[in-house]
Amino acid sequence: MLLASLVGAASCRPPGYGFAGGGLPGNIRTMAIRPFDNETPTPELQKEIFEAMRRELQPRLGVRDAPEERADAIVRGVVRTYDVDVPVGYSANPSQAITSRRKLQITLDVQIVDQTNGKTIWEKKGLRAEGEYAERDEAGGRREAIKRVVNDIVEGAQSQW
């Protein structure tokens, strides 16, 4: 009974789309990730986002890495903003107004394009993620925000079928 349901569901999907590849079109088996353009004054963001995406995106979407010229799909984007130092928690000592927790925010535009036909598979402008961090641990907050960005991209791409 379960097998019949799965076969029936597979035959109802739109042409070119399948269950393999984490919700990407069935013809997408390889993917290239282009380093995002960075419009912020924080140069390390480009490398950190690129490395996190290479590490997480392809395995979670069920595709293999490929050079851009041979990839079925390409991920590209722009890091638009990087806002840091927003206080979110203060010291319990009333005589000292010292923040104990801070927040940062990253905003990006992301696009996944099927290179075989030039169509956009998934796109999100203004994708925003936040990360909280303790005093003097901005890098930890940035890692948290980047992890959320990658997760949002995976979820967005998987929701396309």
Short mmCIF file of N, CA and C in Angstrom, two decimals:
data_model
loop_
_atom_site.label_atom_id
_atom_site.label_comp_id
_atom_site.label_asym_id
_atom_site.label_seq_id
_atom_site.Cartn_x
_atom_site.Cartn_y
_atom_site.Cartn_z
N MET A 1 0.82 -1.19 0.00
CA MET A 1 0.00 0.00 0.00
C MET A 1 0.86 1.25 0.00
N LEU A 2 1.88 1.28 0.86
CA LEU A 2 2.77 2.44 0.92
C LEU A 2 3.51 2.62 -0.40
N LEU A 3 3.98 1.52 -0.99
CA LEU A 3 4.69 1.61 -2.26
C LEU A 3 3.78 2.17 -3.34
N ALA A 4 2.54 1.74 -3.38
CA ALA A 4 1.59 2.26 -4.37
C ALA A 4 1.37 3.75 -4.18
N SER A 5 1.31 4.20 -2.94
CA SER A 5 1.14 5.63 -2.66
C SER A 5 2.34 6.44 -3.14
N LEU A 6 3.54 5.92 -2.89
CA LEU A 6 4.75 6.63 -3.33
C LEU A 6 4.85 6.68 -4.85
N VAL A 7 4.51 5.57 -5.52
CA VAL A 7 4.54 5.56 -6.98
C VAL A 7 3.51 6.53 -7.52
N GLY A 8 2.34 6.56 -6.92
CA GLY A 8 1.30 7.49 -7.35
C GLY A 8 1.71 8.93 -7.15
N ALA A 9 2.32 9.23 -6.03
CA ALA A 9 2.77 10.60 -5.75
C ALA A 9 3.87 11.01 -6.72
N ALA A 10 4.77 10.10 -7.03
CA ALA A 10 5.86 10.42 -7.95
C ALA A 10 5.34 10.70 -9.34
N SER A 11 4.27 10.01 -9.76
CA SER A 11 3.75 10.22 -11.10
C SER A 11 2.97 11.53 -11.22
N CYS A 12 2.62 12.16 -10.10
CA CYS A 12 1.86 13.41 -10.11
C CYS A 12 2.75 14.65 -10.05
N ARG A 13 4.03 14.48 -9.92
CA ARG A 13 4.90 15.65 -9.78
C ARG A 13 5.04 16.37 -11.12
N PRO A 14 5.34 17.66 -11.09
CA PRO A 14 5.53 18.41 -12.33
C PRO A 14 6.73 17.87 -13.11
N PRO A 15 6.70 17.99 -14.45
CA PRO A 15 7.82 17.50 -15.26
C PRO A 15 9.13 18.18 -14.86
N GLY A 16 10.21 17.38 -14.81
CA GLY A 16 11.52 17.93 -14.48
C GLY A 16 11.81 18.01 -13.00
N TYR A 17 10.83 17.67 -12.18
CA TYR A 17 11.03 17.75 -10.74
C TYR A 17 10.95 16.36 -10.15
N GLY A 18 11.74 16.13 -9.10
CA GLY A 18 11.75 14.83 -8.47
C GLY A 18 12.03 14.94 -7.00
N PHE A 19 12.04 13.80 -6.34
CA PHE A 19 12.29 13.79 -4.91
C PHE A 19 13.77 13.78 -4.61
N ALA A 20 14.59 13.32 -5.53
CA ALA A 20 16.04 13.30 -5.31
C ALA A 20 16.58 14.72 -5.34
N GLY A 21 17.72 14.92 -4.71
CA GLY A 21 18.35 16.23 -4.74
C GLY A 21 17.71 17.21 -3.80
N GLY A 22 17.00 16.74 -2.78
CA GLY A 22 16.49 17.63 -1.74
C GLY A 22 15.48 18.63 -2.22
N GLY A 23 14.66 18.29 -3.20
CA GLY A 23 13.63 19.20 -3.66
C GLY A 23 14.03 20.04 -4.85
N LEU A 24 15.23 19.89 -5.34
CA LEU A 24 15.66 20.58 -6.55
C LEU A 24 15.11 19.84 -7.76
N PRO A 25 15.03 20.49 -8.92
CA PRO A 25 14.61 19.77 -10.12
C PRO A 25 15.47 18.52 -10.33
N GLY A 26 14.89 17.49 -10.90
CA GLY A 26 15.56 16.21 -11.07
C GLY A 26 16.84 16.26 -11.88
N ASN A 27 16.96 17.25 -12.77
CA ASN A 27 18.16 17.35 -13.60
C ASN A 27 19.34 17.99 -12.86
N ILE A 28 19.12 18.49 -11.66
CA ILE A 28 20.19 19.15 -10.90
C ILE A 28 20.91 18.10 -10.04
N ARG A 29 22.10 17.73 -10.50
CA ARG A 29 22.89 16.75 -9.77
C ARG A 29 24.21 17.34 -9.26
N THR A 30 24.64 18.45 -9.87
CA THR A 30 25.87 19.11 -9.46
C THR A 30 25.61 20.59 -9.24
N MET A 31 26.42 21.18 -8.38
CA MET A 31 26.20 22.59 -8.03
C MET A 31 27.54 23.27 -7.78
N ALA A 32 27.62 24.50 -8.24
CA ALA A 32 28.78 25.35 -7.94
C ALA A 32 28.30 26.47 -7.03
N ILE A 33 29.14 26.83 -6.09
CA ILE A 33 28.83 27.95 -5.21
C ILE A 33 29.85 29.05 -5.49
N ARG A 34 29.35 30.17 -5.93
CA ARG A 34 30.21 31.31 -6.24
C ARG A 34 30.37 32.14 -4.97
N PRO A 35 31.58 32.62 -4.67
CA PRO A 35 31.73 33.52 -3.52
C PRO A 35 30.81 34.73 -3.69
N PHE A 36 30.08 35.06 -2.64
CA PHE A 36 29.13 36.17 -2.71
C PHE A 36 29.87 37.50 -2.80
N ASP A 37 29.31 38.42 -3.56
CA ASP A 37 29.81 39.79 -3.52
C ASP A 37 29.57 40.31 -2.11
N ASN A 38 30.46 41.17 -1.65
CA ASN A 38 30.37 41.66 -0.28
C ASN A 38 30.33 43.18 -0.27
N GLU A 39 29.18 43.73 0.08
CA GLU A 39 29.01 45.18 0.13
C GLU A 39 29.22 45.75 1.53
N THR A 40 29.77 44.93 2.42
CA THR A 40 29.98 45.38 3.80
C THR A 40 31.46 45.72 4.00
N PRO A 41 31.77 46.43 5.07
CA PRO A 41 33.18 46.71 5.37
C PRO A 41 33.88 45.56 6.11
N THR A 42 33.27 44.38 6.12
CA THR A 42 33.81 43.23 6.85
C THR A 42 34.28 42.18 5.84
N PRO A 43 35.55 42.22 5.44
CA PRO A 43 36.01 41.34 4.36
C PRO A 43 35.93 39.85 4.67
N GLU A 44 36.06 39.46 5.92
CA GLU A 44 36.04 38.03 6.26
C GLU A 44 34.68 37.38 6.04
N LEU A 45 33.62 38.17 5.95
CA LEU A 45 32.28 37.63 5.72
C LEU A 45 32.20 36.80 4.45
N GLN A 46 32.79 37.29 3.38
CA GLN A 46 32.74 36.59 2.09
C GLN A 46 33.29 35.18 2.22
N LYS A 47 34.46 35.05 2.82
CA LYS A 47 35.10 33.74 2.97
C LYS A 47 34.32 32.84 3.93
N GLU A 48 33.87 33.39 5.04
CA GLU A 48 33.15 32.58 6.03
C GLU A 48 31.83 32.06 5.47
N ILE A 49 31.10 32.88 4.74
CA ILE A 49 29.84 32.44 4.13
C ILE A 49 30.12 31.39 3.06
N PHE A 50 31.10 31.64 2.22
CA PHE A 50 31.45 30.70 1.15
C PHE A 50 31.82 29.33 1.74
N GLU A 51 32.68 29.32 2.75
CA GLU A 51 33.11 28.05 3.35
C GLU A 51 31.95 27.31 4.00
N ALA A 52 31.08 28.03 4.70
CA ALA A 52 29.91 27.38 5.34
C ALA A 52 28.98 26.81 4.29
N MET A 53 28.79 27.52 3.21
CA MET A 53 27.90 27.02 2.16
C MET A 53 28.50 25.81 1.47
N ARG A 54 29.79 25.82 1.20
CA ARG A 54 30.43 24.65 0.57
C ARG A 54 30.36 23.43 1.49
N ARG A 55 30.48 23.66 2.78
CA ARG A 55 30.48 22.56 3.75
C ARG A 55 29.07 21.98 3.94
N GLU A 56 28.04 22.82 3.92
CA GLU A 56 26.70 22.39 4.31
C GLU A 56 25.70 22.27 3.16
N LEU A 57 25.74 23.18 2.21
CA LEU A 57 24.66 23.28 1.23
C LEU A 57 24.56 22.06 0.33
N GLN A 58 25.64 21.68 -0.31
CA GLN A 58 25.58 20.58 -1.27
C GLN A 58 25.21 19.25 -0.63
N PRO A 59 25.82 18.86 0.50
CA PRO A 59 25.41 17.59 1.10
C PRO A 59 23.94 17.58 1.53
N ARG A 60 23.47 18.69 2.04
CA ARG A 60 22.08 18.73 2.52
C ARG A 60 21.07 18.78 1.38
N LEU A 61 21.49 19.26 0.22
CA LEU A 61 20.60 19.29 -0.94
C LEU A 61 20.77 18.05 -1.82
N GLY A 62 21.73 17.20 -1.49
CA GLY A 62 21.91 15.95 -2.23
C GLY A 62 22.55 16.14 -3.60
N VAL A 63 23.42 17.14 -3.74
CA VAL A 63 24.12 17.37 -5.00
C VAL A 63 25.62 17.34 -4.76
N ARG A 64 26.37 17.17 -5.86
CA ARG A 64 27.83 17.15 -5.77
C ARG A 64 28.40 18.49 -6.19
N ASP A 65 29.58 18.77 -5.69
CA ASP A 65 30.32 19.98 -6.07
C ASP A 65 30.82 19.83 -7.50
N ALA A 66 30.83 20.92 -8.24
CA ALA A 66 31.36 20.92 -9.61
C ALA A 66 31.88 22.31 -9.93
N PRO A 67 32.83 22.39 -10.86
CA PRO A 67 33.26 23.72 -11.30
C PRO A 67 32.09 24.45 -11.95
N GLU A 68 32.11 25.76 -11.86
CA GLU A 68 31.00 26.57 -12.35
C GLU A 68 30.64 26.24 -13.80
N GLU A 69 31.63 26.05 -14.66
CA GLU A 69 31.35 25.82 -16.08
C GLU A 69 30.72 24.46 -16.36
N ARG A 70 30.79 23.52 -15.40
CA ARG A 70 30.19 22.20 -15.61
C ARG A 70 29.02 21.91 -14.67
N ALA A 71 28.71 22.81 -13.79
CA ALA A 71 27.66 22.57 -12.79
C ALA A 71 26.27 22.72 -13.42
N ASP A 72 25.35 21.89 -12.93
CA ASP A 72 23.95 21.99 -13.37
C ASP A 72 23.30 23.24 -12.79
N ALA A 73 23.71 23.62 -11.59
CA ALA A 73 23.14 24.80 -10.93
C ALA A 73 24.27 25.60 -10.29
N ILE A 74 23.98 26.86 -10.09
CA ILE A 74 24.95 27.75 -9.44
C ILE A 74 24.24 28.54 -8.35
N VAL A 75 24.94 28.73 -7.24
CA VAL A 75 24.44 29.56 -6.15
C VAL A 75 25.27 30.84 -6.16
N ARG A 76 24.59 31.97 -6.18
CA ARG A 76 25.30 33.25 -6.16
C ARG A 76 24.52 34.22 -5.30
N GLY A 77 25.19 35.28 -4.89
CA GLY A 77 24.49 36.24 -4.06
C GLY A 77 25.34 37.43 -3.69
N VAL A 78 24.75 38.28 -2.87
CA VAL A 78 25.39 39.51 -2.41
C VAL A 78 25.13 39.66 -0.92
N VAL A 79 26.19 39.91 -0.16
CA VAL A 79 26.03 40.24 1.25
C VAL A 79 25.76 41.74 1.29
N ARG A 80 24.54 42.11 1.67
CA ARG A 80 24.11 43.51 1.62
C ARG A 80 24.49 44.30 2.87
N THR A 81 24.19 43.73 4.04
CA THR A 81 24.47 44.46 5.28
C THR A 81 25.04 43.53 6.34
N TYR A 82 25.78 44.12 7.23
CA TYR A 82 26.31 43.41 8.40
C TYR A 82 26.28 44.41 9.54
N ASP A 83 25.31 44.25 10.42
CA ASP A 83 25.13 45.17 11.55
C ASP A 83 25.53 44.45 12.83
N VAL A 84 26.42 45.06 13.59
CA VAL A 84 26.90 44.45 14.83
C VAL A 84 26.65 45.36 16.02
N ASP A 85 26.90 44.80 17.18
CA ASP A 85 26.94 45.57 18.41
C ASP A 85 25.59 46.08 18.90
N VAL A 86 24.53 45.35 18.63
CA VAL A 86 23.22 45.72 19.16
C VAL A 86 23.10 45.07 20.54
N PRO A 87 23.02 45.85 21.62
CA PRO A 87 22.93 45.24 22.95
C PRO A 87 21.58 44.55 23.15
N VAL A 88 21.61 43.34 23.71
CA VAL A 88 20.37 42.61 24.00
C VAL A 88 20.27 42.18 25.46
N GLY A 89 21.33 42.26 26.21
CA GLY A 89 21.30 41.89 27.63
C GLY A 89 22.27 42.75 28.40
N TYR A 90 21.90 43.09 29.61
CA TYR A 90 22.74 43.95 30.43
C TYR A 90 23.14 43.24 31.71
N SER A 91 24.20 43.71 32.31
CA SER A 91 24.69 43.19 33.58
C SER A 91 23.61 43.35 34.65
N ALA A 92 23.55 42.41 35.57
CA ALA A 92 22.57 42.48 36.66
C ALA A 92 22.93 43.53 37.69
N ASN A 93 24.14 44.02 37.67
CA ASN A 93 24.59 45.03 38.63
C ASN A 93 24.05 46.40 38.21
N PRO A 94 23.12 46.98 39.00
CA PRO A 94 22.52 48.26 38.61
C PRO A 94 23.49 49.43 38.57
N SER A 95 24.61 49.33 39.27
CA SER A 95 25.57 50.43 39.26
C SER A 95 26.46 50.43 38.01
N GLN A 96 26.38 49.35 37.23
CA GLN A 96 27.16 49.25 36.00
C GLN A 96 26.23 48.89 34.85
N ALA A 97 26.08 49.79 33.93
CA ALA A 97 25.25 49.52 32.75
C ALA A 97 26.12 48.89 31.67
N ILE A 98 26.53 47.66 31.91
CA ILE A 98 27.41 46.95 30.98
C ILE A 98 26.60 45.88 30.27
N THR A 99 26.70 45.86 28.97
CA THR A 99 25.98 44.82 28.23
C THR A 99 26.71 43.50 28.38
N SER A 100 25.95 42.44 28.51
CA SER A 100 26.55 41.12 28.62
C SER A 100 26.32 40.31 27.35
N ARG A 101 25.31 40.64 26.58
CA ARG A 101 25.01 39.95 25.32
C ARG A 101 24.77 40.99 24.24
N ARG A 102 25.20 40.65 23.06
CA ARG A 102 24.99 41.53 21.91
C ARG A 102 24.42 40.71 20.76
N LYS A 103 23.97 41.42 19.75
CA LYS A 103 23.36 40.76 18.60
C LYS A 103 23.94 41.37 17.33
N LEU A 104 24.08 40.53 16.31
CA LEU A 104 24.46 41.03 14.99
C LEU A 104 23.46 40.51 13.97
N GLN A 105 23.46 41.15 12.82
CA GLN A 105 22.50 40.80 11.78
C GLN A 105 23.19 40.85 10.42
N ILE A 106 22.95 39.81 9.61
CA ILE A 106 23.47 39.74 8.25
C ILE A 106 22.28 39.73 7.30
N THR A 107 22.36 40.50 6.23
CA THR A 107 21.31 40.50 5.20
C THR A 107 21.96 40.20 3.86
N LEU A 108 21.36 39.24 3.13
CA LEU A 108 21.90 38.83 1.84
C LEU A 108 20.79 38.73 0.79
N ASP A 109 21.20 38.77 -0.46
CA ASP A 109 20.36 38.38 -1.58
C ASP A 109 20.98 37.09 -2.11
N VAL A 110 20.15 36.06 -2.34
CA VAL A 110 20.64 34.75 -2.77
C VAL A 110 19.83 34.28 -3.96
N GLN A 111 20.51 33.61 -4.89
CA GLN A 111 19.83 33.06 -6.06
C GLN A 111 20.46 31.72 -6.41
N ILE A 112 19.61 30.72 -6.69
CA ILE A 112 20.06 29.44 -7.22
C ILE A 112 19.51 29.34 -8.63
N VAL A 113 20.40 29.16 -9.60
CA VAL A 113 20.01 29.18 -11.01
C VAL A 113 20.33 27.84 -11.66
N ASP A 114 19.37 27.32 -12.42
CA ASP A 114 19.56 26.12 -13.23
C ASP A 114 20.35 26.56 -14.46
N GLN A 115 21.59 26.13 -14.57
CA GLN A 115 22.43 26.57 -15.68
C GLN A 115 22.09 25.89 -17.00
N THR A 116 21.30 24.81 -16.95
CA THR A 116 20.94 24.14 -18.20
C THR A 116 19.90 24.93 -18.98
N ASN A 117 19.07 25.72 -18.27
CA ASN A 117 18.04 26.49 -18.98
C ASN A 117 18.00 27.96 -18.57
N GLY A 118 18.85 28.36 -17.62
CA GLY A 118 18.92 29.75 -17.20
C GLY A 118 17.82 30.20 -16.25
N LYS A 119 16.96 29.28 -15.84
CA LYS A 119 15.84 29.64 -14.96
C LYS A 119 16.27 29.68 -13.50
N THR A 120 15.66 30.59 -12.77
CA THR A 120 15.92 30.69 -11.34
C THR A 120 15.14 29.59 -10.63
N ILE A 121 15.85 28.77 -9.87
CA ILE A 121 15.21 27.70 -9.10
C ILE A 121 14.65 28.28 -7.80
N TRP A 122 15.44 29.12 -7.16
CA TRP A 122 15.03 29.74 -5.89
C TRP A 122 15.77 31.05 -5.74
N GLU A 123 15.06 32.03 -5.20
CA GLU A 123 15.67 33.34 -4.99
C GLU A 123 15.06 33.97 -3.75
N LYS A 124 15.90 34.66 -3.00
CA LYS A 124 15.42 35.39 -1.83
C LYS A 124 16.23 36.67 -1.71
N LYS A 125 15.55 37.78 -1.79
CA LYS A 125 16.18 39.08 -1.57
C LYS A 125 15.90 39.48 -0.13
N GLY A 126 16.90 40.03 0.52
CA GLY A 126 16.72 40.47 1.90
C GLY A 126 16.67 39.34 2.91
N LEU A 127 17.32 38.21 2.60
CA LEU A 127 17.40 37.11 3.56
C LEU A 127 18.20 37.60 4.77
N ARG A 128 17.58 37.54 5.93
CA ARG A 128 18.19 38.12 7.13
C ARG A 128 18.34 37.05 8.20
N ALA A 129 19.49 37.06 8.85
CA ALA A 129 19.73 36.15 9.97
C ALA A 129 20.46 36.90 11.07
N GLU A 130 20.17 36.50 12.30
CA GLU A 130 20.78 37.13 13.47
C GLU A 130 21.61 36.11 14.24
N GLY A 131 22.56 36.63 14.98
CA GLY A 131 23.35 35.81 15.87
C GLY A 131 23.63 36.59 17.14
N GLU A 132 23.44 35.95 18.28
CA GLU A 132 23.77 36.59 19.56
C GLU A 132 25.15 36.16 19.99
N TYR A 133 25.81 37.03 20.72
CA TYR A 133 27.16 36.71 21.18
C TYR A 133 27.46 37.43 22.49
N ALA A 134 28.38 36.84 23.24
CA ALA A 134 28.85 37.45 24.48
C ALA A 134 29.82 38.57 24.12
N GLU A 135 30.03 39.46 25.08
CA GLU A 135 31.01 40.54 24.87
C GLU A 135 32.30 39.98 24.29
N ARG A 136 32.84 40.64 23.32
CA ARG A 136 34.11 40.30 22.68
C ARG A 136 34.10 38.94 21.97
N ASP A 137 32.93 38.45 21.55
CA ASP A 137 32.87 37.20 20.78
C ASP A 137 32.02 37.39 19.53
N GLU A 138 32.30 38.46 18.81
CA GLU A 138 31.56 38.74 17.59
C GLU A 138 31.64 37.58 16.60
N ALA A 139 32.81 36.93 16.51
CA ALA A 139 32.98 35.81 15.58
C ALA A 139 32.00 34.68 15.89
N GLY A 140 31.72 34.44 17.17
CA GLY A 140 30.74 33.42 17.54
C GLY A 140 29.34 33.78 17.07
N GLY A 141 28.96 35.02 17.22
CA GLY A 141 27.67 35.48 16.72
C GLY A 141 27.58 35.40 15.21
N ARG A 142 28.68 35.71 14.55
CA ARG A 142 28.72 35.64 13.09
C ARG A 142 28.55 34.19 12.62
N ARG A 143 29.21 33.25 13.29
CA ARG A 143 29.05 31.82 12.95
C ARG A 143 27.59 31.40 13.10
N GLU A 144 26.95 31.84 14.18
CA GLU A 144 25.54 31.50 14.42
C GLU A 144 24.66 32.06 13.30
N ALA A 145 24.87 33.31 12.92
CA ALA A 145 24.07 33.93 11.87
C ALA A 145 24.30 33.25 10.52
N ILE A 146 25.54 32.92 10.21
CA ILE A 146 25.84 32.25 8.94
C ILE A 146 25.20 30.87 8.90
N LYS A 147 25.22 30.17 10.01
CA LYS A 147 24.56 28.85 10.08
C LYS A 147 23.07 28.99 9.78
N ARG A 148 22.46 30.04 10.30
CA ARG A 148 21.03 30.27 10.04
C ARG A 148 20.78 30.63 8.58
N VAL A 149 21.69 31.40 7.98
CA VAL A 149 21.57 31.74 6.56
C VAL A 149 21.58 30.47 5.72
N VAL A 150 22.57 29.61 5.95
CA VAL A 150 22.68 28.37 5.18
C VAL A 150 21.43 27.52 5.37
N ASN A 151 20.95 27.41 6.59
CA ASN A 151 19.74 26.63 6.86
C ASN A 151 18.54 27.21 6.10
N ASP A 152 18.40 28.52 6.08
CA ASP A 152 17.29 29.15 5.36
C ASP A 152 17.38 28.90 3.86
N ILE A 153 18.59 28.89 3.31
CA ILE A 153 18.77 28.62 1.88
C ILE A 153 18.38 27.17 1.58
N VAL A 154 18.83 26.23 2.40
CA VAL A 154 18.48 24.82 2.21
C VAL A 154 16.96 24.64 2.27
N GLU A 155 16.34 25.20 3.30
CA GLU A 155 14.88 25.07 3.43
C GLU A 155 14.16 25.70 2.25
N GLY A 156 14.63 26.85 1.79
CA GLY A 156 14.01 27.49 0.64
C GLY A 156 14.13 26.65 -0.62
N ALA A 157 15.32 26.12 -0.87
CA ALA A 157 15.53 25.28 -2.05
C ALA A 157 14.72 24.00 -1.97
N GLN A 158 14.60 23.41 -0.79
CA GLN A 158 13.85 22.17 -0.63
C GLN A 158 12.36 22.38 -0.78
N SER A 159 11.89 23.57 -0.59
CA SER A 159 10.45 23.82 -0.67
C SER A 159 9.97 24.02 -2.10
N GLN A 160 10.85 23.89 -3.08
CA GLN A 160 10.50 24.21 -4.46
C GLN A 160 9.74 23.13 -5.19
N TRP A 161 9.69 21.94 -4.70
CA TRP A 161 8.94 20.92 -5.43
C TRP A 161 7.60 20.75 -4.76
#
